[in-house]
C-alpha atoms as a PDB file:
ATOM      1  CA  UNK A   1       7.501  -8.791  14.629  1.00  0.00           C
ATOM      2  CA  UNK A   2       7.939  -5.055  14.616  1.00  0.00           C
ATOM      3  CA  UNK A   3      10.966  -3.806  16.322  1.00  0.00           C
ATOM      4  CA  UNK A   4      12.434  -0.296  17.361  1.00  0.00           C
ATOM      5  CA  UNK A   5      14.206   1.659  14.848  1.00  0.00           C
ATOM      6  CA  UNK A   6      16.158   4.726  15.244  1.00  0.00           C
ATOM      7  CA  UNK A   7      15.801   5.203  11.160  1.00  0.00           C
ATOM      8  CA  UNK A   8      11.748   5.025  11.371  1.00  0.00           C
ATOM      9  CA  UNK A   9      11.681   8.989  11.999  1.00  0.00           C
ATOM     10  CA  UNK A  10      14.180   9.642   9.537  1.00  0.00           C
ATOM     11  CA  UNK A  11      12.695   7.636   6.585  1.00  0.00           C
ATOM     12  CA  UNK A  12       9.116   8.947   8.076  1.00  0.00           C
ATOM     13  CA  UNK A  13      10.342  12.374   7.479  1.00  0.00           C
ATOM     14  CA  UNK A  14      11.709  11.778   4.111  1.00  0.00           C
ATOM     15  CA  UNK A  15       8.523  10.152   3.111  1.00  0.00           C
ATOM     16  CA  UNK A  16       6.363  12.935   4.275  1.00  0.00           C
ATOM     17  CA  UNK A  17       8.512  15.395   2.472  1.00  0.00           C
ATOM     18  CA  UNK A  18       8.400  13.690  -0.930  1.00  0.00           C
ATOM     19  CA  UNK A  19       4.934  13.158  -0.359  1.00  0.00           C
ATOM     20  CA  UNK A  20       4.445  16.857   0.348  1.00  0.00           C
ATOM     21  CA  UNK A  21       6.060  18.063  -2.288  1.00  0.00           C
ATOM     22  CA  UNK A  22       4.546  15.858  -4.867  1.00  0.00           C
ATOM     23  CA  UNK A  23       1.474  16.957  -3.738  1.00  0.00           C
ATOM     24  CA  UNK A  24       1.897  20.269  -3.826  1.00  0.00           C
ATOM     25  CA  UNK A  25       3.542  20.407  -7.412  1.00  0.00           C
ATOM     26  CA  UNK A  26       0.605  18.445  -8.822  1.00  0.00           C
ATOM     27  CA  UNK A  27      -2.046  20.518  -7.237  1.00  0.00           C
ATOM     28  CA  UNK A  28       0.038  23.581  -8.372  1.00  0.00           C
ATOM     29  CA  UNK A  29       0.019  22.178 -12.223  1.00  0.00           C
ATOM     30  CA  UNK A  30       3.761  22.374 -12.406  1.00  0.00           C
ATOM     31  CA  UNK A  31       5.317  21.860 -15.810  1.00  0.00           C
ATOM     32  CA  UNK A  32       7.840  19.412 -14.579  1.00  0.00           C
ATOM     33  CA  UNK A  33       5.286  17.087 -13.296  1.00  0.00           C
ATOM     34  CA  UNK A  34       2.988  17.152 -16.638  1.00  0.00           C
ATOM     35  CA  UNK A  35       6.212  16.449 -18.544  1.00  0.00           C
ATOM     36  CA  UNK A  36       7.464  13.770 -16.670  1.00  0.00           C
ATOM     37  CA  UNK A  37       3.692  11.868 -16.439  1.00  0.00           C
ATOM     38  CA  UNK A  38       3.699  12.142 -20.309  1.00  0.00           C
ATOM     39  CA  UNK A  39       7.118  11.046 -20.857  1.00  0.00           C
ATOM     40  CA  UNK A  40       6.604   7.743 -18.409  1.00  0.00           C
ATOM     41  CA  UNK A  41       3.180   7.164 -19.766  1.00  0.00           C
ATOM     42  CA  UNK A  42       4.489   7.187 -23.630  1.00  0.00           C
ATOM     43  CA  UNK A  43       7.004   4.500 -22.496  1.00  0.00           C
ATOM     44  CA  UNK A  44       4.453   2.333 -20.511  1.00  0.00           C
ATOM     45  CA  UNK A  45       1.601   2.684 -23.420  1.00  0.00           C
ATOM     46  CA  UNK A  46       4.575   1.924 -26.141  1.00  0.00           C
ATOM     47  CA  UNK A  47       3.294  -1.386 -27.053  1.00  0.00           C
ATOM     48  CA  UNK A  48      -0.564  -1.347 -27.117  1.00  0.00           C
ATOM     49  CA  UNK A  49      -2.202  -4.466 -27.904  1.00  0.00           C
ATOM     50  CA  UNK A  50      -5.124  -6.932 -26.885  1.00  0.00           C
ATOM     51  CA  UNK A  51      -3.000  -9.300 -24.869  1.00  0.00           C
ATOM     52  CA  UNK A  52      -1.452  -6.201 -22.489  1.00  0.00           C
ATOM     53  CA  UNK A  53      -5.037  -4.833 -22.324  1.00  0.00           C
ATOM     54  CA  UNK A  54      -6.476  -7.729 -21.531  1.00  0.00           C
ATOM     55  CA  UNK A  55      -3.678  -8.669 -18.441  1.00  0.00           C
ATOM     56  CA  UNK A  56      -3.602  -5.122 -17.171  1.00  0.00           C
ATOM     57  CA  UNK A  57      -7.314  -5.113 -17.018  1.00  0.00           C
ATOM     58  CA  UNK A  58      -7.284  -8.512 -14.680  1.00  0.00           C
ATOM     59  CA  UNK A  59      -4.355  -6.840 -12.835  1.00  0.00           C
ATOM     60  CA  UNK A  60      -6.578  -3.714 -12.112  1.00  0.00           C
ATOM     61  CA  UNK A  61      -9.555  -5.752 -11.384  1.00  0.00           C
ATOM     62  CA  UNK A  62      -7.789  -7.932  -8.905  1.00  0.00           C
ATOM     63  CA  UNK A  63      -6.029  -5.051  -7.296  1.00  0.00           C
ATOM     64  CA  UNK A  64      -9.354  -2.895  -6.804  1.00  0.00           C
ATOM     65  CA  UNK A  65      -9.647  -0.954  -3.620  1.00  0.00           C
ATOM     66  CA  UNK A  66     -12.748  -2.925  -2.986  1.00  0.00           C
ATOM     67  CA  UNK A  67     -10.938  -6.509  -3.574  1.00  0.00           C
ATOM     68  CA  UNK A  68      -7.546  -5.040  -1.509  1.00  0.00           C
ATOM     69  CA  UNK A  69     -10.267  -4.698   1.653  1.00  0.00           C
ATOM     70  CA  UNK A  70     -11.485  -8.577   0.833  1.00  0.00           C
ATOM     71  CA  UNK A  71      -7.867  -9.601   0.542  1.00  0.00           C
ATOM     72  CA  UNK A  72      -6.862  -7.772   3.783  1.00  0.00           C
ATOM     73  CA  UNK A  73      -9.596  -9.205   5.549  1.00  0.00           C
ATOM     74  CA  UNK A  74      -8.782 -12.948   4.407  1.00  0.00           C
ATOM     75  CA  UNK A  75      -5.092 -12.360   5.405  1.00  0.00           C
ATOM     76  CA  UNK A  76      -6.027 -10.664   8.972  1.00  0.00           C
ATOM     77  CA  UNK A  77      -8.530 -13.851   9.541  1.00  0.00           C
ATOM     78  CA  UNK A  78      -5.537 -16.148   8.650  1.00  0.00           C
ATOM     79  CA  UNK A  79      -3.056 -14.148  10.608  1.00  0.00           C
ATOM     80  CA  UNK A  80      -5.624 -14.034  13.707  1.00  0.00           C
ATOM     81  CA  UNK A  81      -6.078 -17.792  13.487  1.00  0.00           C
ATOM     82  CA  UNK A  82      -2.435 -18.797  13.530  1.00  0.00           C
ATOM     83  CA  UNK A  83      -2.051 -16.480  16.974  1.00  0.00           C
ATOM     84  CA  UNK A  84      -0.808 -13.448  15.277  1.00  0.00           C
ATOM     85  CA  UNK A  85      -3.725 -11.785  16.582  1.00  0.00           C
ATOM     86  CA  UNK A  86      -2.307  -8.079  17.150  1.00  0.00           C
ATOM     87  CA  UNK A  87      -0.849  -8.468  13.596  1.00  0.00           C
ATOM     88  CA  UNK A  88      -4.281  -8.883  12.150  1.00  0.00           C
ATOM     89  CA  UNK A  89      -6.098  -6.074  13.704  1.00  0.00           C
ATOM     90  CA  UNK A  90      -2.943  -3.897  12.760  1.00  0.00           C
ATOM     91  CA  UNK A  91      -3.044  -4.930   9.271  1.00  0.00           C
ATOM     92  CA  UNK A  92      -6.917  -3.922   9.264  1.00  0.00           C
ATOM     93  CA  UNK A  93      -6.005  -0.632  10.631  1.00  0.00           C
ATOM     94  CA  UNK A  94      -3.103  -0.203   8.481  1.00  0.00           C
ATOM     95  CA  UNK A  95      -5.613  -0.288   5.444  1.00  0.00           C
ATOM     96  CA  UNK A  96      -8.486   1.399   6.618  1.00  0.00           C
ATOM     97  CA  UNK A  97      -6.219   4.387   8.182  1.00  0.00           C
ATOM     98  CA  UNK A  98      -4.653   4.455   4.530  1.00  0.00           C
ATOM     99  CA  UNK A  99      -7.958   4.537   2.827  1.00  0.00           C
ATOM    100  CA  UNK A 100      -9.178   7.672   4.999  1.00  0.00           C
ATOM    101  CA  UNK A 101      -5.893   9.382   4.261  1.00  0.00           C
ATOM    102  CA  UNK A 102      -6.167   8.400   0.473  1.00  0.00           C
ATOM    103  CA  UNK A 103      -9.699   9.867   0.394  1.00  0.00           C
ATOM    104  CA  UNK A 104      -8.681  13.032   2.086  1.00  0.00           C
ATOM    105  CA  UNK A 105      -5.487  13.887  -0.231  1.00  0.00           C
ATOM    106  CA  UNK A 106      -7.998  13.014  -3.211  1.00  0.00           C
ATOM    107  CA  UNK A 107     -10.207  15.794  -2.067  1.00  0.00           C
ATOM    108  CA  UNK A 108      -7.491  18.440  -1.096  1.00  0.00           C
ATOM    109  CA  UNK A 109      -5.763  17.751  -4.425  1.00  0.00           C
ATOM    110  CA  UNK A 110      -8.685  17.177  -6.439  1.00  0.00           C
ATOM    111  CA  UNK A 111      -6.507  15.896  -9.895  1.00  0.00           C
ATOM    112  CA  UNK A 112      -8.892  15.306 -12.520  1.00  0.00           C
ATOM    113  CA  UNK A 113      -7.869  11.728 -14.178  1.00  0.00           C
ATOM    114  CA  UNK A 114      -6.291  11.513 -17.751  1.00  0.00           C
ATOM    115  CA  UNK A 115      -8.414  11.998 -20.575  1.00  0.00           C
ATOM    116  CA  UNK A 116      -8.629   8.441 -21.756  1.00  0.00           C
ATOM    117  CA  UNK A 117      -9.563   6.732 -18.761  1.00  0.00           C
ATOM    118  CA  UNK A 118     -12.496   4.251 -18.465  1.00  0.00           C
ATOM    119  CA  UNK A 119     -16.043   5.000 -17.595  1.00  0.00           C
ATOM    120  CA  UNK A 120     -15.858   2.820 -14.428  1.00  0.00           C
ATOM    121  CA  UNK A 121     -12.733   4.771 -13.349  1.00  0.00           C
ATOM    122  CA  UNK A 122     -14.388   7.529 -11.241  1.00  0.00           C
ATOM    123  CA  UNK A 123     -13.628  10.089  -8.646  1.00  0.00           C
ATOM    124  CA  UNK A 124     -10.004  12.037  -8.319  1.00  0.00           C
ATOM    125  CA  UNK A 125      -7.059  10.554  -9.820  1.00  0.00           C
ATOM    126  CA  UNK A 126      -4.309  11.397  -7.067  1.00  0.00           C
ATOM    127  CA  UNK A 127      -3.314   9.391  -4.874  1.00  0.00           C
ATOM    128  CA  UNK A 128      -4.044   6.125  -6.869  1.00  0.00           C
ATOM    129  CA  UNK A 129      -6.434   3.772  -4.447  1.00  0.00           C
ATOM    130  CA  UNK A 130      -5.312   0.745  -6.255  1.00  0.00           C
ATOM    131  CA  UNK A 131      -1.491   0.944  -5.817  1.00  0.00           C
ATOM    132  CA  UNK A 132      -2.087   2.268  -2.210  1.00  0.00           C
ATOM    133  CA  UNK A 133      -4.147  -0.938  -1.113  1.00  0.00           C
ATOM    134  CA  UNK A 134      -1.620  -2.947  -2.632  1.00  0.00           C
ATOM    135  CA  UNK A 135       1.200  -1.679  -1.245  1.00  0.00           C
ATOM    136  CA  UNK A 136      -0.208  -1.855   2.352  1.00  0.00           C
ATOM    137  CA  UNK A 137      -0.991  -5.625   1.227  1.00  0.00           C
ATOM    138  CA  UNK A 138       2.411  -6.406   0.330  1.00  0.00           C
ATOM    139  CA  UNK A 139       4.010  -4.534   3.276  1.00  0.00           C
ATOM    140  CA  UNK A 140       1.762  -6.993   5.828  1.00  0.00           C
ATOM    141  CA  UNK A 141       2.861  -9.888   3.677  1.00  0.00           C
ATOM    142  CA  UNK A 142       6.851  -8.754   3.707  1.00  0.00           C
ATOM    143  CA  UNK A 143       6.449  -7.815   7.446  1.00  0.00           C
ATOM    144  CA  UNK A 144       4.478 -10.715   8.977  1.00  0.00           C
ATOM    145  CA  UNK A 145       4.499 -13.433   6.720  1.00  0.00           C
ATOM    146  CA  UNK A 146       7.707 -13.575   4.980  1.00  0.00           C
ATOM    147  CA  UNK A 147      10.043 -13.526   7.831  1.00  0.00           C
ATOM    148  CA  UNK A 148       7.921 -16.609   9.290  1.00  0.00           C
ATOM    149  CA  UNK A 149       8.528 -19.188   6.654  1.00  0.00           C
ATOM    150  CA  UNK A 150      10.774 -22.158   7.184  1.00  0.00           C
ATOM    151  CA  UNK A 151      12.550 -21.760   3.925  1.00  0.00           C
ATOM    152  CA  UNK A 152      14.495 -18.739   2.939  1.00  0.00           C
ATOM    153  CA  UNK A 153      14.398 -19.714  -0.750  1.00  0.00           C
ATOM    154  CA  UNK A 154      10.584 -19.617  -0.572  1.00  0.00           C
ATOM    155  CA  UNK A 155      10.435 -16.533   1.897  1.00  0.00           C
ATOM    156  CA  UNK A 156      12.595 -14.766  -0.740  1.00  0.00           C
ATOM    157  CA  UNK A 157      10.330 -15.719  -3.742  1.00  0.00           C
ATOM    158  CA  UNK A 158       7.337 -14.718  -1.943  1.00  0.00           C
ATOM    159  CA  UNK A 159       8.657 -11.133  -1.164  1.00  0.00           C
ATOM    160  CA  UNK A 160       9.913 -10.899  -4.957  1.00  0.00           C
ATOM    161  CA  UNK A 161       6.812 -11.858  -6.068  1.00  0.00           C
ATOM    162  CA  UNK A 162       4.777  -9.350  -3.948  1.00  0.00           C
ATOM    163  CA  UNK A 163       7.145  -6.400  -5.314  1.00  0.00           C
ATOM    164  CA  UNK A 164       6.321  -7.431  -8.547  1.00  0.00           C
ATOM    165  CA  UNK A 165       2.777  -7.522  -8.345  1.00  0.00           C
ATOM    166  CA  UNK A 166       2.681  -4.109  -6.627  1.00  0.00           C
ATOM    167  CA  UNK A 167       4.853  -2.637  -9.820  1.00  0.00           C
ATOM    168  CA  UNK A 168       2.325  -4.732 -12.287  1.00  0.00           C
ATOM    169  CA  UNK A 169      -0.597  -2.684 -10.467  1.00  0.00           C
ATOM    170  CA  UNK A 170       1.245   0.371 -10.853  1.00  0.00           C
ATOM    171  CA  UNK A 171       1.904  -0.072 -14.769  1.00  0.00           C
ATOM    172  CA  UNK A 172      -1.542  -1.293 -15.258  1.00  0.00           C
ATOM    173  CA  UNK A 173      -3.218   1.838 -13.631  1.00  0.00           C
ATOM    174  CA  UNK A 174      -0.923   3.988 -16.160  1.00  0.00           C
ATOM    175  CA  UNK A 175      -1.471   1.731 -18.826  1.00  0.00           C
ATOM    176  CA  UNK A 176      -5.306   1.715 -18.826  1.00  0.00           C
ATOM    177  CA  UNK A 177      -4.655   5.744 -18.612  1.00  0.00           C
ATOM    178  CA  UNK A 178      -6.705   5.305 -15.132  1.00  0.00           C
ATOM    179  CA  UNK A 179      -3.796   7.391 -13.206  1.00  0.00           C
ATOM    180  CA  UNK A 180      -1.050   9.318 -14.090  1.00  0.00           C
ATOM    181  CA  UNK A 181       2.468   7.704 -13.397  1.00  0.00           C
ATOM    182  CA  UNK A 182       2.825  10.792 -10.253  1.00  0.00           C
ATOM    183  CA  UNK A 183      -0.448   9.167  -8.654  1.00  0.00           C
ATOM    184  CA  UNK A 184       1.074   5.725  -8.543  1.00  0.00           C
ATOM    185  CA  UNK A 185       4.149   7.186  -6.849  1.00  0.00           C
ATOM    186  CA  UNK A 186       2.354   9.330  -4.569  1.00  0.00           C
ATOM    187  CA  UNK A 187       0.384   6.292  -3.411  1.00  0.00           C
ATOM    188  CA  UNK A 188       3.491   4.590  -2.608  1.00  0.00           C
ATOM    189  CA  UNK A 189       5.112   7.535  -0.620  1.00  0.00           C
ATOM    190  CA  UNK A 190       1.472   7.962   0.978  1.00  0.00           C
ATOM    191  CA  UNK A 191       1.590   4.569   1.855  1.00  0.00           C
ATOM    192  CA  UNK A 192       5.235   4.535   3.001  1.00  0.00           C
ATOM    193  CA  UNK A 193       4.891   7.385   5.877  1.00  0.00           C
ATOM    194  CA  UNK A 194       2.082   5.824   6.964  1.00  0.00           C
ATOM    195  CA  UNK A 195       3.433   2.328   7.452  1.00  0.00           C
ATOM    196  CA  UNK A 196       6.313   4.212   9.566  1.00  0.00           C
ATOM    197  CA  UNK A 197       3.391   5.560  11.840  1.00  0.00           C
ATOM    198  CA  UNK A 198       1.783   2.267  12.428  1.00  0.00           C
ATOM    199  CA  UNK A 199       5.162   0.616  12.949  1.00  0.00           C
ATOM    200  CA  UNK A 200       5.760   2.938  15.481  1.00  0.00           C
ATOM    201  CA  UNK A 201       1.877   2.760  17.054  1.00  0.00           C
ATOM    202  CA  UNK A 202       2.838  -1.183  17.179  1.00  0.00           C
ATOM    203  CA  UNK A 203       6.234  -0.849  19.081  1.00  0.00           C
ATOM    204  CA  UNK A 204       4.413   1.647  21.233  1.00  0.00           C
ATOM    205  CA  UNK A 205       1.304  -0.591  22.129  1.00  0.00           C
ATOM    206  CA  UNK A 206       1.677  -4.155  21.157  1.00  0.00           C
ATOM    207  CA  UNK A 207       2.950  -5.410  24.220  1.00  0.00           C
ATOM    208  CA  UNK A 208      -0.044  -3.515  26.460  1.00  0.00           C
ATOM    209  CA  UNK A 209      -2.857  -5.041  23.998  1.00  0.00           C
ATOM    210  CA  UNK A 210      -1.811  -8.733  25.399  1.00  0.00           C
ATOM    211  CA  UNK A 211      -3.432  -7.942  28.521  1.00  0.00           C
ATOM    212  CA  UNK A 212      -6.836  -7.866  26.685  1.00  0.00           C
ATOM    213  CA  UNK A 213      -8.879 -10.789  26.117  1.00  0.00           C
ATOM    214  CA  UNK A 214      -9.097 -10.299  22.522  1.00  0.00           C
ATOM    215  CA  UNK A 215      -5.641 -10.629  22.074  1.00  0.00           C
ATOM    216  CA  UNK A 216      -4.711 -13.239  24.891  1.00  0.00           C
ATOM    217  CA  UNK A 217      -1.763 -15.339  23.778  1.00  0.00           C
ATOM    218  CA  UNK A 218      -1.104 -13.895  20.825  1.00  0.00           C
ATOM    219  CA  UNK A 219       2.528 -13.706  19.129  1.00  0.00           C
ATOM    220  CA  UNK A 220       4.256 -10.291  18.825  1.00  0.00           C
END
């Protein structure tokens, strides 16, 4: 389901470079980053009212890192049940590895959260754990589930809804002042290059795993 791709190394390098530059400028306190964050935040929070606050609070609650783990476990359970056994464990490894990387970079950059953040939003701000977890969930859906749907319209709809959900999660974190916009961008870039690594590992080891009893008769 994940094929060899000549462009994968290129995409990996691009993602790593962009993430590294963004991380460096944030940790160095570059004025351009502050101006970008302030400008985007002012646009996102332009229409503050009870409806949007409630909507984005619910979205943020559904996309919390803890619930992202729950959604991924449910998704992996379903994949395994439908004989996509290797894909199920790959999905769990994608999320676990991504969360470990996020923890490491949060403490390396050590960016404080926006002043107006809610009390329950603790820890460092960059990158956004909500956005990273959602990004990886969306990638599992678009890579493994969308191509297997019998109806192309249903497939296109699911893919579009998944992407819209990711964007809404990004907006919710900025709207609620839990993160700066560049925190959400950094999460996507981190998820992107980690995804390229995991896809490469899938291509390299998936067929070898078929020899294991745990993955017997798994689809590739």
